[in-house]
Amino acid sequence: MDLGPVSDSVRREICQLASNLLDKQIDEAGRQRLESLMESHVGARACFVDCMALHVLLEATHEPALCHTQELRENVVPLGHRGELPENYNSNRTAGSHQRIFHRSLGKLTTWVLAGCLLFASGFWLSFRGAEKPPSSFGFVGVLSKVSEVEWGSNWQPSMVPARLAAGQRICMDAGLAELTLNSGCTIVIRGPAEVELVSAMRVLALKGTVRARVGDDAKGFVIETPSTNVVDLGTEVGVQVDDVSNSTNVVVFEGAVDLHAGTSNTRRKFWSLGSPAFKSTRLNFGEALRVKKSGVTSRIVSIRSDQFPTAVNSHFGQKRPPLIRSITDNIREPDAMAYYEIVHNGLWEDSRAYVDRYHEWNGIDERGIPPFLRSADYVRCFNSDKFRDDLEITLETAAPVRLFVFFDDRLPVPKWLSDAFVLTKHKIGIDEGFPSHSIWKDGTTPPVIGVGAGKSIDHTYSIWEKDLPLPTKVRLGSLSNRHVEVSMYGIAVVPLGTFLGEGQTVPPLEHGQ
Amino acid sequence: MANPPSDNNCSDEFIVHLTNCQNRLYAFILSLLPDPERARDLLQETNIVIWRKANQFAAGTNFDAWACKIAYFEVLAERRRRCKDRHLFSDSLLEQMSSEATSNLSDFSDRAVALEECLEGLDSRQRERLLERYSPGGSVNSYASKTGITPGAAAVALYRIRKWLLDCIQRRLMKERAAWT
């Protein structure tokens, strides 16, 4: 017999029995009574399900909900709140309070992230981008989606990965890599040692360590706050490195642009009022980087290593051989210079990005691919716009016996510094000057899309010049000696001299062209 | 930052569904297997099955209903594995519960929003009680020993809070529905 809806008294009784059941305070008589009521009333069953749902919701929300009413209420920034903080947000909350909050939430993470865990184990990319966002008061701003060789700091460590992350969560790592996917669509890779606090899905506070953020269109305005600057991301890929000893911040733009507001809020106000030029906001574009001191004074970052700013948790870890390039500098001294060189270790493959400030890619000129002896070479992503500098002088310092290669645009006459010191090989490498598929010109038309794979979409060819350097040394490279717009800067690569390369091939004997 | 390659057939949409339904699925399993620890374990196993059966899900159909169906079979399998235990519900009641719970939980996200508002109506003492109960490792017994009351008294206090919250959620849901009719 099914009696349908229940009276208030039965509802109360069901609720009490269900509550006792969840709290393990029910006896056998209570169990029998509960079962009996459930068999008799469809309403009793519905009420029981209500109780179970409430329990799940309380488990899911108790940490943010209680913090919401006790301590985090004013600090949790609603999802979708772009980059702006409530006036009463206090980023200097004590580590203890965070620790307490984290510990409350950890035990419940398993429920939410099991699917992701499974998928993670399968090499799955857990993407919450575009996912239905949870109610704002839940305070969850994203997911810790991947980790590699992480040594967690003392205040918190996830019980499993993936793990959901709440607003206000501080991630402290002594070493390793962690990848976060925020609800705003921003992906962050943190390299330890690091201390990073998630203020909201649109703002993080980096107190120490390295953060690389990829910000999609949905997350434009994403802010990385550091002790010395605020980096406002305009839809880009940016790396931020915070040195907590010198209180300086390195900001490197890998794609798109960021606005940089140097100095802390207090110093900004103070110096703005004095009209100090050092404290003006600065826009950094594709291929530009700056160091910002806490005083607000900025300086150029001449070069970076790509493994300083890993793009993903599985990248740039476990390098097989020591780097071959110790440093790269140039003679550019203008105070407003912001271009940098990127040294990519083991990085030259098909479709490798050629310049820090362009999407151009190196490719084999036909389906055979780039010459085998270049594969996995260490190479330098130069600043393509340096092609306009006829006084440029680059100094490359090698760290081991190497064969040094220069890729030189075939549209240009060969400069003397190159023909005098290098030997022309018979090999060539191609450049694909396309753009990512989502690119649109200002006039609404779409540019040519970059190709994938050897011999695809090759726009121009470059001759490969080489020079053996049997001891670590410094080599000077000159300019293109040509201001023609339609050409590109040369490329630089090195491979170990007389040692095995990545694919088991030795450096071939020199095969000279003309 | 390139996405790692995906070597399975799961679409992003599938993952979003699976992620978003976790709490609802947990509530469904807990309704059939009202032991939070076991229900959580079974949720893990259910997720594995759902993941393996990803190719069988027809895009555009009701994911939650499909997932709950899988969860129901996992509950049955769990009961078979523990055939010597005393089960709270008979097989026939379980089947009935299964079909009803799926639709009862269809407004789960509305409940979450309503709960958020209702929690604000609790006083600080009630919040403390909830915190003690729902903190990791928290239980009625730990709360009772901490406050010097009996576990029974602590359970009654918790029941009252839950009942008040349930009534509050129901009122808010009814109000919400009335506004749309």
PDB file of N, CA and C in Angstrom, chain A residues 102-114 117 120 144 147 152 155-165 169, chain B residues 40 44 136:
ATOM      1  N   PHE A 102      41.340  25.149   4.468  1.00  0.00           N
ATOM      2  CA  PHE A 102      41.693  24.076   3.551  1.00  0.00           C
ATOM      3  C   PHE A 102      41.412  22.724   4.180  1.00  0.00           C
ATOM      4  N   HIS A 103      41.794  22.598   5.429  1.00  0.00           N
ATOM      5  CA  HIS A 103      41.612  21.307   6.068  1.00  0.00           C
ATOM      6  C   HIS A 103      40.150  20.935   6.157  1.00  0.00           C
ATOM      7  N   ARG A 104      39.324  21.934   6.304  1.00  0.00           N
ATOM      8  CA  ARG A 104      37.901  21.619   6.350  1.00  0.00           C
ATOM      9  C   ARG A 104      37.429  21.031   5.033  1.00  0.00           C
ATOM     10  N   SER A 105      37.967  21.553   3.966  1.00  0.00           N
ATOM     11  CA  SER A 105      37.426  21.167   2.662  1.00  0.00           C
ATOM     12  C   SER A 105      38.019  19.880   2.128  1.00  0.00           C
ATOM     13  N   LEU A 106      39.192  19.521   2.589  1.00  0.00           N
ATOM     14  CA  LEU A 106      39.892  18.441   1.928  1.00  0.00           C
ATOM     15  C   LEU A 106      39.162  17.118   1.972  1.00  0.00           C
ATOM     16  N   GLY A 107      38.609  16.832   3.117  1.00  0.00           N
ATOM     17  CA  GLY A 107      37.976  15.528   3.266  1.00  0.00           C
ATOM     18  C   GLY A 107      36.841  15.309   2.308  1.00  0.00           C
ATOM     19  N   LYS A 108      36.335  16.376   1.768  1.00  0.00           N
ATOM     20  CA  LYS A 108      35.155  16.240   0.905  1.00  0.00           C
ATOM     21  C   LYS A 108      35.506  16.272  -0.576  1.00  0.00           C
ATOM     22  N   LEU A 109      36.743  16.484  -0.852  1.00  0.00           N
ATOM     23  CA  LEU A 109      37.102  16.683  -2.257  1.00  0.00           C
ATOM     24  C   LEU A 109      36.846  15.455  -3.095  1.00  0.00           C
ATOM     25  N   THR A 110      37.007  14.319  -2.494  1.00  0.00           N
ATOM     26  CA  THR A 110      36.892  13.099  -3.274  1.00  0.00           C
ATOM     27  C   THR A 110      35.562  13.008  -3.990  1.00  0.00           C
ATOM     28  N   THR A 111      34.532  13.470  -3.323  1.00  0.00           N
ATOM     29  CA  THR A 111      33.205  13.370  -3.913  1.00  0.00           C
ATOM     30  C   THR A 111      33.108  14.125  -5.222  1.00  0.00           C
ATOM     31  N   TRP A 112      33.748  15.265  -5.266  1.00  0.00           N
ATOM     32  CA  TRP A 112      33.589  16.125  -6.439  1.00  0.00           C
ATOM     33  C   TRP A 112      34.507  15.775  -7.586  1.00  0.00           C
ATOM     34  N   VAL A 113      35.615  15.210  -7.257  1.00  0.00           N
ATOM     35  CA  VAL A 113      36.642  15.168  -8.287  1.00  0.00           C
ATOM     36  C   VAL A 113      36.958  13.763  -8.772  1.00  0.00           C
ATOM     37  N   LEU A 114      36.127  12.825  -8.419  1.00  0.00           N
ATOM     38  CA  LEU A 114      36.470  11.464  -8.779  1.00  0.00           C
ATOM     39  C   LEU A 114      36.546  11.266 -10.283  1.00  0.00           C
ATOM     40  N   CYS A 117      39.642  12.531 -11.454  1.00  0.00           N
ATOM     41  CA  CYS A 117      40.764  11.692 -11.042  1.00  0.00           C
ATOM     42  C   CYS A 117      40.947  10.534 -12.009  1.00  0.00           C
ATOM     43  N   PHE A 120      42.206  11.874 -15.153  1.00  0.00           N
ATOM     44  CA  PHE A 120      43.597  12.268 -14.981  1.00  0.00           C
ATOM     45  C   PHE A 120      44.482  11.036 -15.116  1.00  0.00           C
ATOM     46  N   LEU A 144      42.606  22.090  -9.103  1.00  0.00           N
ATOM     47  CA  LEU A 144      44.005  21.692  -9.205  1.00  0.00           C
ATOM     48  C   LEU A 144      44.002  20.447 -10.080  1.00  0.00           C
ATOM     49  N   VAL A 147      49.578  17.621 -11.166  1.00  0.00           N
ATOM     50  CA  VAL A 147      50.793  17.975 -10.430  1.00  0.00           C
ATOM     51  C   VAL A 147      51.927  17.082 -10.915  1.00  0.00           C
ATOM     52  N   TRP A 152      54.800  19.672  -1.305  1.00  0.00           N
ATOM     53  CA  TRP A 152      53.888  20.691  -0.781  1.00  0.00           C
ATOM     54  C   TRP A 152      54.487  21.366   0.439  1.00  0.00           C
ATOM     55  N   ASN A 155      51.512  24.063   4.952  1.00  0.00           N
ATOM     56  CA  ASN A 155      50.162  24.455   5.355  1.00  0.00           C
ATOM     57  C   ASN A 155      49.050  23.621   4.724  1.00  0.00           C
ATOM     58  N   TRP A 156      49.316  23.019   3.575  1.00  0.00           N
ATOM     59  CA  TRP A 156      48.218  22.331   2.895  1.00  0.00           C
ATOM     60  C   TRP A 156      48.758  21.394   1.852  1.00  0.00           C
ATOM     61  N   GLN A 157      48.086  20.273   1.706  1.00  0.00           N
ATOM     62  CA  GLN A 157      48.323  19.475   0.519  1.00  0.00           C
ATOM     63  C   GLN A 157      47.045  18.739   0.172  1.00  0.00           C
ATOM     64  N   PRO A 158      46.750  18.614  -1.100  1.00  0.00           N
ATOM     65  CA  PRO A 158      45.487  17.996  -1.483  1.00  0.00           C
ATOM     66  C   PRO A 158      45.516  16.505  -1.180  1.00  0.00           C
ATOM     67  N   SER A 159      44.367  15.981  -0.816  1.00  0.00           N
ATOM     68  CA  SER A 159      44.307  14.549  -0.545  1.00  0.00           C
ATOM     69  C   SER A 159      44.366  13.764  -1.842  1.00  0.00           C
ATOM     70  N   MET A 160      43.964  14.388  -2.915  1.00  0.00           N
ATOM     71  CA  MET A 160      44.066  13.743  -4.217  1.00  0.00           C
ATOM     72  C   MET A 160      44.038  14.822  -5.296  1.00  0.00           C
ATOM     73  N   VAL A 161      44.388  14.412  -6.475  1.00  0.00           N
ATOM     74  CA  VAL A 161      44.384  15.343  -7.611  1.00  0.00           C
ATOM     75  C   VAL A 161      43.646  14.670  -8.756  1.00  0.00           C
ATOM     76  N   PRO A 162      42.745  15.346  -9.430  1.00  0.00           N
ATOM     77  CA  PRO A 162      42.321  16.730  -9.314  1.00  0.00           C
ATOM     78  C   PRO A 162      41.624  17.023  -7.974  1.00  0.00           C
ATOM     79  N   ALA A 163      41.676  18.280  -7.587  1.00  0.00           N
ATOM     80  CA  ALA A 163      41.008  18.724  -6.371  1.00  0.00           C
ATOM     81  C   ALA A 163      40.416  20.101  -6.620  1.00  0.00           C
ATOM     82  N   ARG A 164      39.248  20.310  -6.092  1.00  0.00           N
ATOM     83  CA  ARG A 164      38.636  21.633  -6.258  1.00  0.00           C
ATOM     84  C   ARG A 164      39.313  22.641  -5.345  1.00  0.00           C
ATOM     85  N   LEU A 165      39.345  23.866  -5.790  1.00  0.00           N
ATOM     86  CA  LEU A 165      40.037  24.910  -5.045  1.00  0.00           C
ATOM     87  C   LEU A 165      39.063  26.025  -4.702  1.00  0.00           C
ATOM     88  N   GLN A 169      42.180  30.132  -1.152  1.00  0.00           N
ATOM     89  CA  GLN A 169      43.109  29.020  -0.934  1.00  0.00           C
ATOM     90  C   GLN A 169      44.538  29.446  -1.278  1.00  0.00           C
TER      91      GLN A 169
ATOM     92  N   ARG B  40      30.178   7.134  -0.649  1.00  0.00           N
ATOM     93  CA  ARG B  40      31.271   7.850  -1.315  1.00  0.00           C
ATOM     94  C   ARG B  40      32.163   6.873  -2.093  1.00  0.00           C
ATOM     95  N   GLN B  44      32.775   6.549  -6.327  1.00  0.00           N
ATOM     96  CA  GLN B  44      34.030   6.378  -7.078  1.00  0.00           C
ATOM     97  C   GLN B  44      33.903   5.249  -8.094  1.00  0.00           C
ATOM     98  N   PRO B 136      36.023  17.726   8.452  1.00  0.00           N
ATOM     99  CA  PRO B 136      36.641  16.417   8.231  1.00  0.00           C
ATOM    100  C   PRO B 136      36.919  15.738   9.574  1.00  0.00           C
TER     101      PRO B 136
END
